[in-house]
Amino acid sequence: MEGTPLLPLPEGMRISQIQTTENGLVIAIDATHPTSCCPLCAERSSSIHSHYRRVARDAPCAGRRVQLLLTVRKFYCRNPFCERKVFTERLPAFVEPWARMTMRHGEQITCIGLGTCGKGGARLAARLGMHTSRQTLLRRIMALPDPPLGSTLYLGIDDFSFRRGGQFGTILVNLESHRVVDLLPDRKAETAAAWMRKLPELMVVSRDRGGEYASAAAQGAPQAIQCADRFHLLKNLGEAVEALLAHHLAAHRKRQTQAALAELAPVWQAKRAARPSPKLERLQQHRREERLAHYEQVIALRKLGLSHAAIAQQVGIGASTVQSWLAAGTFPERKPREQASQLDPYLPYLFQRWSEGCHNMACLFRELTEQDYQGSYASVRDNILRLLPTGRKNADSSSKAPALATARQAAFLFLRRPEKLRVEEQEQLSKLRQINPEVALAYELVQQFAQMLRTRSGEHLDGWLDQVERSDLPELQSFATGIEKDKDAVRAGLTWWINNGMVEGHVTRLKLIKRQGYGKADFPLLRKRVLHAL
């Protein structure tokens, strides 16, 4: 191409005029090459038939639109055996036949479409001085040819979701070139197997622990070695450990709660049986003396022959009280009032639910209401705070030891390298291992498998499986049973350098591309954009 200050042109073309308009730049270009080749017979001709003008859009200049007025020629074909007598001059490196834009302008529009989306790309193009529409962007993307498949020896395969939990597809990655080689519209074994049959040279297939891709590799590439992904192996182990720890932590917390309740019961009984205060005792004594004086007055008036109604009116008490006092024959002492509460009949149920791990006061109140409890929520809350072991703040709360981790947190501690744990994490791990001998044994087995995975020493897998089989840990035994069904792929995953981390990275980029289309693009467009991703 000829170097010009404004824009490069192919050999045999020159700028004849530049005009500035309100819409941008208009540049007139003349073809100057003396000869041209016939597109049918490829014979060169110098016989000019006529001239004509083409209008084409070019890449913008300084944000301004550029329109080219191309003056090109028609030539006579001098080959007597050629069917075409007159042909149009071709500009193969600059503009295609019948095109309304230059090739470099079309490439820029295509790149914008690949990097953004339909509507977003049209808005960006307008900012850059390009006049295009979202339909043009999508049409140019779909017109791109598929990249050549080439030689694929190491293949990574994984699924992705078009819609979470609904429809899924398959992504295939060349682990040597780090490029996506294809997308499949589903994750069925038959579809993936049919694709793999096109690659007879395939040597290794890296996959997750799912059975669909294992079946696809066995059917479509039986000569290839299947390699289980190490991340998914560690993830499956973590799920098994979490289930084991959840069981033991629940039992441990239940024992702690029962011990706390046992310690608290005498305190509660002491609170219930406590004597009233001296002030209350004096008040009760004054009321007894007043009541005794009324009784003696009733007895005296009865001896004078007054009726029950007359005595009640004169003393100022009820007639039924006069009748009961006279029938008793002696002064009726009042029984001491029992400090009973509407919640007392439900306290055993509260103790039971608390020991089971339900520490939500609103939930406990709803359960008591369903059992015909007529008291208030405040009464339930106050009695729980007073009688049951809750997280009340104390002056020495900062000196208390931190609570045990949850099952999920504890599983992470079991899987991590011991030398990378902080001091407080090491203390937590030590407390967890002291809960039960089974927990300590599980930690040793988990660390052995994690070390085998990190150092890629798959030759120790059989020995580790034997240890798990001899242990009484059903969660780890279930994990080991799954490994036995896929032992060859797991051993390869624990030995080879191959893993699916690269594939997961491409899945993340695929999700970004999919969301740029606002979820409205169908699979063909998504496939084109991923295969030609910049």
Short mmCIF file of C-alpha atoms in Angstrom, two decimals:
data_model
loop_
_atom_site.label_atom_id
_atom_site.label_comp_id
_atom_site.label_asym_id
_atom_site.label_seq_id
_atom_site.Cartn_x
_atom_site.Cartn_y
_atom_site.Cartn_z
CA MET A 1 0.00 0.00 0.00
CA GLU A 2 1.09 3.54 -0.73
CA GLY A 3 1.83 5.57 2.36
CA THR A 4 -0.16 8.83 2.45
CA PRO A 5 -0.67 11.30 5.29
CA LEU A 6 -4.44 10.70 5.24
CA LEU A 7 -5.10 7.04 4.52
CA PRO A 8 -3.22 4.13 2.97
CA LEU A 9 -4.29 2.96 -0.49
CA PRO A 10 -3.43 -0.15 -2.51
CA GLU A 11 -0.93 0.12 -5.33
CA GLY A 12 -2.41 1.66 -8.47
CA MET A 13 -4.76 4.11 -6.70
CA ARG A 14 -4.33 7.79 -5.89
CA ILE A 15 -6.26 10.56 -4.17
CA SER A 16 -7.47 13.17 -6.60
CA GLN A 17 -9.61 15.39 -4.36
CA ILE A 18 -10.58 15.85 -0.68
CA GLN A 19 -13.74 17.73 0.26
CA THR A 20 -15.01 18.59 3.73
CA THR A 21 -18.78 18.45 4.29
CA GLU A 22 -21.10 18.74 7.26
CA ASN A 23 -21.30 14.97 7.54
CA GLY A 24 -17.55 14.28 7.27
CA LEU A 25 -14.99 13.87 4.50
CA VAL A 26 -15.53 13.03 0.84
CA ILE A 27 -12.41 11.69 -0.86
CA ALA A 28 -12.17 11.11 -4.62
CA ILE A 29 -9.86 8.25 -5.64
CA ASP A 30 -8.80 7.24 -9.16
CA ALA A 31 -7.51 3.85 -10.29
CA THR A 32 -4.19 4.27 -12.14
CA HIS A 33 -2.92 0.75 -12.70
CA PRO A 34 -2.51 0.20 -16.46
CA THR A 35 -3.84 -3.36 -16.55
CA SER A 36 -6.34 -5.61 -14.80
CA CYS A 37 -7.03 -9.36 -14.71
CA CYS A 38 -10.23 -10.97 -15.95
CA PRO A 39 -12.04 -12.64 -13.00
CA LEU A 40 -12.93 -15.70 -15.15
CA CYS A 41 -9.82 -16.53 -17.19
CA ALA A 42 -7.29 -14.48 -15.12
CA GLU A 43 -5.77 -13.07 -18.32
CA ARG A 44 -4.40 -9.58 -17.95
CA SER A 45 -5.84 -6.83 -20.19
CA SER A 46 -4.94 -3.19 -20.85
CA SER A 47 -7.86 -2.35 -23.15
CA ILE A 48 -10.10 0.10 -21.30
CA HIS A 49 -13.78 -0.07 -22.16
CA SER A 50 -15.15 2.73 -19.96
CA HIS A 51 -15.06 4.40 -16.53
CA TYR A 52 -17.65 4.37 -13.77
CA ARG A 53 -17.91 5.60 -10.19
CA ARG A 54 -18.43 3.62 -6.99
CA VAL A 55 -19.34 5.03 -3.60
CA ALA A 56 -17.97 3.26 -0.52
CA ARG A 57 -17.68 4.08 3.16
CA ASP A 58 -14.23 3.90 4.73
CA ALA A 59 -12.92 3.85 8.27
CA PRO A 60 -13.57 7.17 10.09
CA CYS A 61 -10.85 9.80 10.33
CA ALA A 62 -10.53 11.66 13.66
CA GLY A 63 -14.08 10.68 14.53
CA ARG A 64 -15.48 11.97 11.21
CA ARG A 65 -17.16 9.79 8.62
CA VAL A 66 -15.22 9.14 5.42
CA GLN A 67 -16.92 8.55 2.07
CA LEU A 68 -14.86 7.39 -0.91
CA LEU A 69 -15.73 8.21 -4.54
CA LEU A 70 -13.90 5.51 -6.47
CA THR A 71 -13.37 6.04 -10.22
CA VAL A 72 -12.70 2.57 -11.60
CA ARG A 73 -12.64 1.13 -15.09
CA LYS A 74 -14.06 -1.61 -17.25
CA PHE A 75 -11.73 -3.61 -19.50
CA TYR A 76 -12.10 -5.72 -22.64
CA CYS A 77 -11.10 -9.33 -22.15
CA ARG A 78 -8.74 -10.23 -25.05
CA ASN A 79 -9.03 -13.97 -24.50
CA PRO A 80 -11.15 -15.25 -27.40
CA PHE A 81 -12.13 -18.35 -25.46
CA CYS A 82 -13.40 -16.45 -22.40
CA GLU A 83 -17.15 -16.14 -21.98
CA ARG A 84 -16.83 -12.63 -20.55
CA LYS A 85 -16.06 -9.91 -23.07
CA VAL A 86 -16.08 -6.91 -20.69
CA PHE A 87 -15.15 -7.10 -17.01
CA THR A 88 -14.94 -4.65 -14.15
CA GLU A 89 -11.66 -3.77 -12.53
CA ARG A 90 -11.21 -5.60 -9.19
CA LEU A 91 -9.67 -4.12 -6.02
CA PRO A 92 -9.17 -7.31 -3.97
CA ALA A 93 -7.13 -5.77 -1.16
CA PHE A 94 -9.36 -2.74 -0.72
CA VAL A 95 -13.04 -3.30 -1.49
CA GLU A 96 -15.03 -6.37 -2.53
CA PRO A 97 -17.22 -6.44 -5.66
CA TRP A 98 -20.62 -4.80 -5.12
CA ALA A 99 -19.61 -3.82 -1.54
CA ARG A 100 -20.64 -0.44 -0.13
CA MET A 101 -17.81 -0.24 2.37
CA THR A 102 -14.09 -0.93 2.34
CA MET A 103 -12.71 -4.14 3.76
CA ARG A 104 -10.94 -2.40 6.64
CA HIS A 105 -14.14 -0.57 7.59
CA GLY A 106 -16.01 -3.88 7.62
CA GLU A 107 -13.33 -5.45 9.81
CA GLN A 108 -13.67 -2.60 12.30
CA ILE A 109 -17.44 -3.04 12.46
CA THR A 110 -17.01 -6.79 12.94
CA CYS A 111 -14.54 -6.23 15.79
CA ILE A 112 -16.97 -3.85 17.49
CA GLY A 113 -19.71 -6.45 17.22
CA LEU A 114 -17.51 -9.20 18.64
CA GLY A 115 -16.38 -7.00 21.52
CA THR A 116 -19.84 -5.68 22.48
CA CYS A 117 -23.29 -6.70 21.26
CA GLY A 118 -25.91 -5.56 18.75
CA LYS A 119 -27.39 -2.42 20.29
CA GLY A 120 -24.33 -1.62 22.37
CA GLY A 121 -22.09 -2.00 19.34
CA ALA A 122 -24.29 0.34 17.28
CA ARG A 123 -24.08 2.99 20.00
CA LEU A 124 -20.29 2.64 20.25
CA ALA A 125 -19.90 2.79 16.47
CA ALA A 126 -21.89 6.02 16.35
CA ARG A 127 -19.55 7.55 18.92
CA LEU A 128 -16.57 6.55 16.73
CA GLY A 129 -18.05 8.07 13.59
CA MET A 130 -19.34 4.85 12.00
CA HIS A 131 -22.85 4.68 10.63
CA THR A 132 -24.19 1.15 11.15
CA SER A 133 -27.08 -0.73 12.74
CA ARG A 134 -27.35 -3.64 15.10
CA GLN A 135 -28.64 -5.85 12.28
CA THR A 136 -25.48 -5.12 10.27
CA LEU A 137 -23.27 -5.96 13.25
CA LEU A 138 -25.04 -9.27 13.85
CA ARG A 139 -25.07 -10.13 10.15
CA ARG A 140 -21.31 -9.59 9.84
CA ILE A 141 -20.65 -11.70 12.93
CA MET A 142 -22.75 -14.57 11.57
CA ALA A 143 -20.92 -14.31 8.22
CA LEU A 144 -17.57 -15.09 9.85
CA PRO A 145 -16.21 -18.54 8.90
CA ASP A 146 -15.53 -21.03 11.67
CA PRO A 147 -11.85 -21.11 12.64
CA PRO A 148 -10.02 -24.26 11.47
CA LEU A 149 -10.23 -27.06 14.00
CA GLY A 150 -6.59 -28.05 13.59
CA SER A 151 -4.93 -30.79 15.58
CA THR A 152 -6.33 -31.28 19.08
CA LEU A 153 -4.48 -33.78 21.27
CA TYR A 154 -5.52 -32.57 24.75
CA LEU A 155 -9.18 -31.65 25.08
CA GLY A 156 -10.95 -30.03 28.04
CA ILE A 157 -14.74 -30.39 28.22
CA ASP A 158 -17.26 -28.84 30.59
CA ASP A 159 -20.84 -27.58 30.63
CA PHE A 160 -22.27 -24.08 30.89
CA SER A 161 -25.80 -22.82 31.39
CA PHE A 162 -27.90 -20.82 28.98
CA ARG A 163 -30.30 -20.36 31.87
CA ARG A 164 -29.30 -21.29 35.41
CA GLY A 165 -30.76 -24.63 36.40
CA GLY A 166 -32.54 -24.97 33.05
CA GLN A 167 -30.81 -25.41 29.69
CA PHE A 168 -27.14 -26.34 29.41
CA GLY A 169 -24.53 -26.44 26.67
CA THR A 170 -21.01 -27.83 26.27
CA ILE A 171 -17.73 -25.97 25.79
CA LEU A 172 -14.65 -27.69 24.33
CA VAL A 173 -11.16 -26.23 24.78
CA ASN A 174 -7.80 -27.14 23.25
CA LEU A 175 -5.59 -27.37 26.35
CA GLU A 176 -2.42 -26.84 24.30
CA SER A 177 -3.42 -23.71 22.35
CA HIS A 178 -5.70 -22.43 25.17
CA ARG A 179 -8.43 -21.72 22.60
CA VAL A 180 -12.10 -22.66 22.49
CA VAL A 181 -12.51 -25.07 19.59
CA ASP A 182 -16.30 -25.43 19.62
CA LEU A 183 -19.57 -25.06 21.51
CA LEU A 184 -22.34 -27.66 21.56
CA PRO A 185 -26.03 -26.82 22.09
CA ASP A 186 -26.54 -29.39 24.88
CA ARG A 187 -24.57 -31.61 27.24
CA LYS A 188 -25.83 -34.97 26.06
CA ALA A 189 -23.32 -37.79 25.74
CA GLU A 190 -24.39 -38.56 22.16
CA THR A 191 -23.73 -34.99 20.96
CA ALA A 192 -20.27 -34.79 22.54
CA ALA A 193 -19.35 -38.32 21.33
CA ALA A 194 -20.30 -37.45 17.75
CA TRP A 195 -18.06 -34.37 17.90
CA MET A 196 -15.10 -36.34 19.34
CA ARG A 197 -15.29 -38.88 16.52
CA LYS A 198 -14.02 -36.14 14.20
CA LEU A 199 -10.69 -36.17 16.09
CA PRO A 200 -9.05 -39.58 15.73
CA GLU A 201 -5.77 -38.10 17.03
CA LEU A 202 -7.30 -37.16 20.41
CA MET A 203 -5.08 -38.43 23.25
CA VAL A 204 -6.49 -37.02 26.53
CA VAL A 205 -9.93 -35.79 27.60
CA SER A 206 -10.05 -33.69 30.79
CA ARG A 207 -13.51 -33.60 32.36
CA ASP A 208 -15.42 -33.19 35.61
CA ARG A 209 -16.84 -36.09 37.63
CA GLY A 210 -20.14 -36.16 35.71
CA GLY A 211 -21.16 -39.38 34.00
CA GLU A 212 -22.35 -37.80 30.72
CA TYR A 213 -18.91 -36.65 29.58
CA ALA A 214 -17.30 -39.87 30.78
CA SER A 215 -19.72 -41.81 28.59
CA ALA A 216 -19.13 -39.38 25.69
CA ALA A 217 -15.36 -39.86 25.86
CA ALA A 218 -15.71 -43.63 26.06
CA GLN A 219 -17.96 -43.70 22.97
CA GLY A 220 -16.41 -40.95 20.84
CA ALA A 221 -12.71 -41.29 21.71
CA PRO A 222 -12.04 -44.76 23.16
CA GLN A 223 -8.33 -44.35 22.38
CA ALA A 224 -8.06 -41.26 24.62
CA ILE A 225 -7.14 -41.27 28.31
CA GLN A 226 -9.83 -39.76 30.53
CA CYS A 227 -8.54 -37.38 33.21
CA ALA A 228 -10.71 -36.33 36.17
CA ASP A 229 -10.36 -32.68 37.16
CA ARG A 230 -8.53 -32.14 40.48
CA PHE A 231 -10.70 -29.21 41.53
CA HIS A 232 -13.85 -31.31 41.32
CA LEU A 233 -12.14 -34.12 43.22
CA LEU A 234 -11.31 -31.73 46.06
CA LYS A 235 -14.81 -30.26 45.91
CA ASN A 236 -16.41 -33.71 46.23
CA LEU A 237 -14.11 -34.53 49.14
CA GLY A 238 -15.06 -31.26 50.83
CA GLU A 239 -18.76 -32.10 50.53
CA ALA A 240 -18.18 -35.50 52.14
CA VAL A 241 -16.16 -33.95 54.97
CA GLU A 242 -18.80 -31.27 55.52
CA ALA A 243 -21.49 -33.93 55.95
CA LEU A 244 -19.31 -35.84 58.43
CA LEU A 245 -18.50 -32.70 60.45
CA ALA A 246 -22.13 -31.54 60.45
CA HIS A 247 -23.12 -34.81 62.13
CA HIS A 248 -20.45 -34.62 64.84
CA LEU A 249 -20.80 -30.88 65.44
CA ALA A 250 -24.56 -31.24 65.91
CA ALA A 251 -24.03 -34.00 68.47
CA HIS A 252 -21.35 -31.94 70.24
CA ARG A 253 -23.54 -28.83 70.44
CA LYS A 254 -26.45 -30.91 71.73
CA ARG A 255 -24.26 -32.29 74.53
CA GLN A 256 -23.12 -28.77 75.40
CA THR A 257 -26.70 -27.48 75.53
CA GLN A 258 -27.90 -30.36 77.68
CA ALA A 259 -25.03 -29.79 80.11
CA ALA A 260 -25.82 -26.09 80.30
CA LEU A 261 -29.50 -26.82 80.90
CA ALA A 262 -28.63 -29.31 83.61
CA GLU A 263 -26.53 -26.67 85.34
CA LEU A 264 -29.27 -24.11 84.95
CA ALA A 265 -32.18 -26.19 86.31
CA PRO A 266 -31.18 -25.87 90.01
CA VAL A 267 -30.72 -22.13 89.55
CA TRP A 268 -34.19 -21.83 88.07
CA GLN A 269 -35.72 -23.89 90.86
CA ALA A 270 -33.95 -21.69 93.40
CA LYS A 271 -35.39 -18.61 91.73
CA ARG A 272 -38.87 -20.11 91.87
CA ALA A 273 -38.51 -21.12 95.56
CA ALA A 274 -36.93 -17.88 96.75
CA ARG A 275 -38.63 -16.12 99.72
CA PRO A 276 -40.33 -12.77 99.10
CA SER A 277 -38.56 -9.58 100.06
CA PRO A 278 -38.92 -8.11 103.65
CA LYS A 279 -41.04 -5.25 102.33
CA LEU A 280 -43.49 -7.71 100.78
CA GLU A 281 -43.58 -9.74 104.01
CA ARG A 282 -44.53 -6.65 106.04
CA LEU A 283 -47.28 -5.78 103.57
CA GLN A 284 -48.70 -9.30 103.80
CA GLN A 285 -48.63 -9.14 107.62
CA HIS A 286 -50.59 -5.84 107.66
CA ARG A 287 -53.21 -7.30 105.33
CA ARG A 288 -53.59 -10.35 107.61
CA GLU A 289 -54.12 -8.18 110.70
CA GLU A 290 -56.79 -6.15 108.86
CA ARG A 291 -58.53 -9.29 107.71
CA LEU A 292 -58.39 -10.77 111.25
CA ALA A 293 -60.02 -7.62 112.64
CA HIS A 294 -62.88 -7.96 110.11
CA TYR A 295 -63.31 -11.60 111.14
CA GLU A 296 -63.55 -10.78 114.85
CA GLN A 297 -66.10 -8.03 114.07
CA VAL A 298 -68.21 -10.50 112.08
CA ILE A 299 -68.22 -12.99 114.96
CA ALA A 300 -69.22 -10.31 117.47
CA LEU A 301 -72.12 -8.99 115.34
CA ARG A 302 -73.37 -12.54 114.73
CA LYS A 303 -73.54 -13.11 118.51
CA LEU A 304 -75.77 -10.02 118.70
CA GLY A 305 -78.20 -11.76 116.31
CA LEU A 306 -77.65 -9.75 113.12
CA SER A 307 -78.29 -11.36 109.77
CA HIS A 308 -75.61 -12.09 107.17
CA ALA A 309 -76.69 -9.17 104.99
CA ALA A 310 -76.71 -6.74 107.92
CA ILE A 311 -73.25 -7.89 109.03
CA ALA A 312 -71.85 -7.53 105.49
CA GLN A 313 -73.31 -4.04 105.14
CA GLN A 314 -71.95 -2.90 108.49
CA VAL A 315 -68.46 -4.46 108.12
CA GLY A 316 -68.09 -3.54 104.43
CA ILE A 317 -67.43 -6.98 102.98
CA GLY A 318 -69.43 -9.35 100.80
CA ALA A 319 -72.31 -11.47 102.16
CA SER A 320 -70.73 -14.64 100.72
CA THR A 321 -67.52 -13.87 102.62
CA VAL A 322 -69.50 -13.51 105.88
CA GLN A 323 -71.24 -16.83 105.22
CA SER A 324 -67.97 -18.68 104.48
CA TRP A 325 -66.24 -17.22 107.55
CA LEU A 326 -69.09 -18.22 109.88
CA ALA A 327 -69.22 -21.71 108.34
CA ALA A 328 -65.46 -22.20 108.84
CA GLY A 329 -65.69 -21.76 112.61
CA THR A 330 -62.09 -20.48 112.79
CA PHE A 331 -60.15 -17.67 111.14
CA PRO A 332 -59.34 -18.85 107.57
CA GLU A 333 -55.66 -18.29 106.93
CA ARG A 334 -54.79 -17.50 103.35
CA LYS A 335 -52.51 -19.94 101.52
CA PRO A 336 -49.25 -18.44 100.31
CA ARG A 337 -49.52 -17.43 96.62
CA GLU A 338 -47.47 -19.55 94.26
CA GLN A 339 -45.44 -17.48 91.80
CA ALA A 340 -46.84 -19.37 88.86
CA SER A 341 -46.62 -18.24 85.26
CA GLN A 342 -48.61 -19.17 82.16
CA LEU A 343 -45.31 -20.32 80.68
CA ASP A 344 -44.55 -22.87 83.42
CA PRO A 345 -46.44 -25.78 81.78
CA TYR A 346 -44.48 -25.19 78.58
CA LEU A 347 -41.00 -24.97 80.12
CA PRO A 348 -40.16 -28.67 79.51
CA TYR A 349 -41.04 -28.23 75.84
CA LEU A 350 -38.86 -25.10 75.67
CA PHE A 351 -35.94 -26.98 77.25
CA GLN A 352 -36.33 -29.77 74.70
CA ARG A 353 -36.51 -27.47 71.67
CA TRP A 354 -33.55 -25.46 72.93
CA SER A 355 -31.47 -28.60 73.33
CA GLU A 356 -32.41 -29.58 69.76
CA GLY A 357 -30.79 -26.39 68.52
CA CYS A 358 -33.81 -24.10 67.96
CA HIS A 359 -32.66 -20.77 69.41
CA ASN A 360 -35.06 -18.52 67.49
CA MET A 361 -37.42 -16.86 69.98
CA ALA A 362 -40.02 -15.92 67.38
CA CYS A 363 -40.12 -19.51 66.15
CA LEU A 364 -40.50 -20.85 69.71
CA PHE A 365 -43.31 -18.37 70.41
CA ARG A 366 -45.20 -19.50 67.29
CA GLU A 367 -44.85 -23.16 68.35
CA LEU A 368 -46.18 -22.37 71.85
CA THR A 369 -49.10 -20.41 70.37
CA GLU A 370 -50.04 -23.48 68.31
CA GLN A 371 -50.15 -25.39 71.62
CA ASP A 372 -52.75 -22.93 73.06
CA TYR A 373 -50.29 -20.76 74.95
CA GLN A 374 -52.16 -17.54 75.85
CA GLY A 375 -49.24 -15.45 77.11
CA SER A 376 -47.35 -12.72 75.31
CA TYR A 377 -44.21 -12.84 73.22
CA ALA A 378 -42.47 -10.60 75.76
CA SER A 379 -43.09 -13.20 78.47
CA VAL A 380 -41.52 -15.93 76.35
CA ARG A 381 -38.55 -13.74 75.49
CA ASP A 382 -37.95 -12.65 79.09
CA ASN A 383 -38.15 -16.19 80.45
CA ILE A 384 -35.79 -17.49 77.74
CA LEU A 385 -33.27 -14.78 78.52
CA ARG A 386 -33.60 -15.50 82.24
CA LEU A 387 -33.76 -19.28 82.27
CA LEU A 388 -31.99 -20.59 79.15
CA PRO A 389 -28.33 -20.32 78.07
CA THR A 390 -28.27 -17.60 75.42
CA GLY A 391 -25.59 -15.36 74.04
CA ARG A 392 -25.98 -12.72 76.76
CA LYS A 393 -23.18 -10.23 77.04
CA ASN A 394 -20.99 -10.50 80.10
CA ALA A 395 -18.22 -8.34 81.38
CA ASP A 396 -15.72 -11.07 80.63
CA SER A 397 -17.15 -11.97 77.21
CA SER A 398 -13.91 -10.99 75.52
CA SER A 399 -12.04 -13.60 77.54
CA LYS A 400 -14.33 -16.42 76.43
CA ALA A 401 -13.03 -18.88 73.88
CA PRO A 402 -14.48 -18.43 70.36
CA ALA A 403 -17.34 -20.71 69.35
CA LEU A 404 -16.70 -23.74 67.18
CA ALA A 405 -16.80 -23.20 63.42
CA THR A 406 -19.73 -24.27 61.29
CA ALA A 407 -19.52 -27.48 59.30
CA ARG A 408 -18.70 -25.59 56.10
CA GLN A 409 -15.98 -23.51 57.77
CA ALA A 410 -14.55 -26.61 59.42
CA ALA A 411 -14.45 -28.44 56.06
CA PHE A 412 -12.31 -25.62 54.63
CA LEU A 413 -9.93 -25.94 57.58
CA PHE A 414 -9.63 -29.68 56.93
CA LEU A 415 -8.75 -29.15 53.26
CA ARG A 416 -6.20 -26.36 53.64
CA ARG A 417 -2.47 -26.77 54.08
CA PRO A 418 -1.62 -26.93 57.82
CA GLU A 419 1.37 -24.61 57.42
CA LYS A 420 -0.82 -21.87 55.95
CA LEU A 421 -3.32 -21.74 58.82
CA ARG A 422 -3.31 -18.73 61.14
CA VAL A 423 -2.91 -19.20 64.90
CA GLU A 424 -6.63 -18.90 65.63
CA GLU A 425 -7.42 -21.32 62.79
CA GLN A 426 -4.95 -23.84 64.21
CA GLU A 427 -6.70 -23.54 67.59
CA GLN A 428 -10.07 -24.12 65.95
CA LEU A 429 -8.70 -27.15 64.13
CA SER A 430 -7.30 -28.57 67.35
CA LYS A 431 -10.68 -28.22 69.10
CA LEU A 432 -12.45 -29.85 66.18
CA ARG A 433 -10.14 -32.87 66.26
CA GLN A 434 -10.82 -33.31 69.99
CA ILE A 435 -14.59 -33.59 69.53
CA ASN A 436 -14.48 -37.25 68.52
CA PRO A 437 -11.82 -39.79 67.50
CA GLU A 438 -13.63 -40.19 64.17
CA VAL A 439 -13.09 -36.49 63.43
CA ALA A 440 -9.36 -36.81 64.10
CA LEU A 441 -9.15 -39.88 61.84
CA ALA A 442 -11.09 -38.06 59.10
CA TYR A 443 -8.63 -35.16 59.24
CA GLU A 444 -5.67 -37.48 58.72
CA LEU A 445 -7.32 -39.16 55.73
CA VAL A 446 -8.36 -35.84 54.18
CA GLN A 447 -4.86 -34.42 54.50
CA GLN A 448 -3.37 -37.56 52.90
CA PHE A 449 -5.66 -37.21 49.89
CA ALA A 450 -5.03 -33.45 49.60
CA GLN A 451 -1.28 -34.04 49.71
CA MET A 452 -1.59 -36.74 47.07
CA LEU A 453 -3.52 -34.29 44.90
CA ARG A 454 -1.05 -31.42 45.36
CA THR A 455 2.04 -33.50 44.65
CA ARG A 456 0.35 -35.53 41.86
CA SER A 457 1.27 -38.83 43.44
CA GLY A 458 -1.60 -40.93 42.10
CA GLU A 459 0.32 -44.14 42.72
CA HIS A 460 -0.75 -43.94 46.41
CA LEU A 461 -4.48 -43.93 45.56
CA ASP A 462 -5.05 -47.66 46.16
CA GLY A 463 -3.46 -47.51 49.62
CA TRP A 464 -5.61 -44.52 50.57
CA LEU A 465 -8.77 -46.28 49.42
CA ASP A 466 -7.87 -49.30 51.58
CA GLN A 467 -7.50 -47.06 54.66
CA VAL A 468 -10.91 -45.49 54.05
CA GLU A 469 -12.47 -48.91 53.59
CA ARG A 470 -11.13 -50.03 57.00
CA SER A 471 -12.38 -46.88 58.75
CA ASP A 472 -15.89 -46.48 60.16
CA LEU A 473 -16.55 -43.20 58.34
CA PRO A 474 -19.58 -43.69 56.05
CA GLU A 475 -19.23 -40.24 54.44
CA LEU A 476 -15.66 -40.86 53.30
CA GLN A 477 -16.52 -44.42 52.32
CA SER A 478 -19.24 -43.06 50.04
CA PHE A 479 -16.66 -40.70 48.47
CA ALA A 480 -14.27 -43.62 48.01
CA THR A 481 -17.01 -45.68 46.35
CA GLY A 482 -17.46 -42.94 43.76
CA ILE A 483 -13.71 -42.94 43.10
CA GLU A 484 -13.71 -46.72 42.63
CA LYS A 485 -16.24 -46.34 39.82
CA ASP A 486 -13.97 -43.84 38.04
CA LYS A 487 -10.58 -44.96 39.33
CA ASP A 488 -8.59 -44.77 36.08
CA ALA A 489 -9.67 -41.18 35.39
CA VAL A 490 -9.06 -40.18 39.02
CA ARG A 491 -5.59 -41.74 39.03
CA ALA A 492 -4.79 -39.88 35.79
CA GLY A 493 -6.05 -36.64 37.34
CA LEU A 494 -3.82 -37.20 40.38
CA THR A 495 -0.80 -37.88 38.16
CA TRP A 496 -0.96 -35.75 35.00
CA TRP A 497 -0.47 -31.99 34.71
CA ILE A 498 -3.83 -31.64 32.95
CA ASN A 499 -6.81 -30.07 34.69
CA ASN A 500 -9.98 -28.18 33.81
CA GLY A 501 -8.98 -24.83 35.28
CA MET A 502 -8.44 -23.37 31.83
CA VAL A 503 -11.90 -24.56 30.77
CA GLU A 504 -13.50 -22.93 33.80
CA GLY A 505 -11.83 -19.66 32.82
CA HIS A 506 -13.33 -19.87 29.34
CA VAL A 507 -16.74 -20.61 30.89
CA THR A 508 -16.43 -17.38 32.88
CA ARG A 509 -15.65 -15.43 29.71
CA LEU A 510 -18.54 -17.15 27.92
CA LYS A 511 -20.91 -15.93 30.66
CA LEU A 512 -19.69 -12.37 30.14
CA ILE A 513 -20.27 -12.61 26.38
CA LYS A 514 -23.71 -14.12 26.93
CA ARG A 515 -24.78 -11.35 29.31
CA GLN A 516 -23.58 -8.66 26.93
CA GLY A 517 -26.34 -9.84 24.60
CA TYR A 518 -28.93 -9.27 27.38
CA GLY A 519 -29.94 -12.93 27.14
CA LYS A 520 -31.66 -12.43 23.76
CA ALA A 521 -29.05 -14.07 21.52
CA ASP A 522 -29.60 -17.64 20.39
CA PHE A 523 -26.97 -20.36 20.37
CA PRO A 524 -25.58 -19.75 16.82
CA LEU A 525 -24.68 -16.13 17.61
CA LEU A 526 -23.20 -17.06 21.00
CA ARG A 527 -21.08 -19.74 19.33
CA LYS A 528 -19.72 -17.31 16.73
CA ARG A 529 -18.85 -14.70 19.34
CA VAL A 530 -17.09 -17.21 21.60
CA LEU A 531 -15.11 -18.83 18.77
CA HIS A 532 -13.97 -15.43 17.49
CA ALA A 533 -13.59 -13.77 20.90
CA LEU A 534 -10.90 -11.09 20.93
#
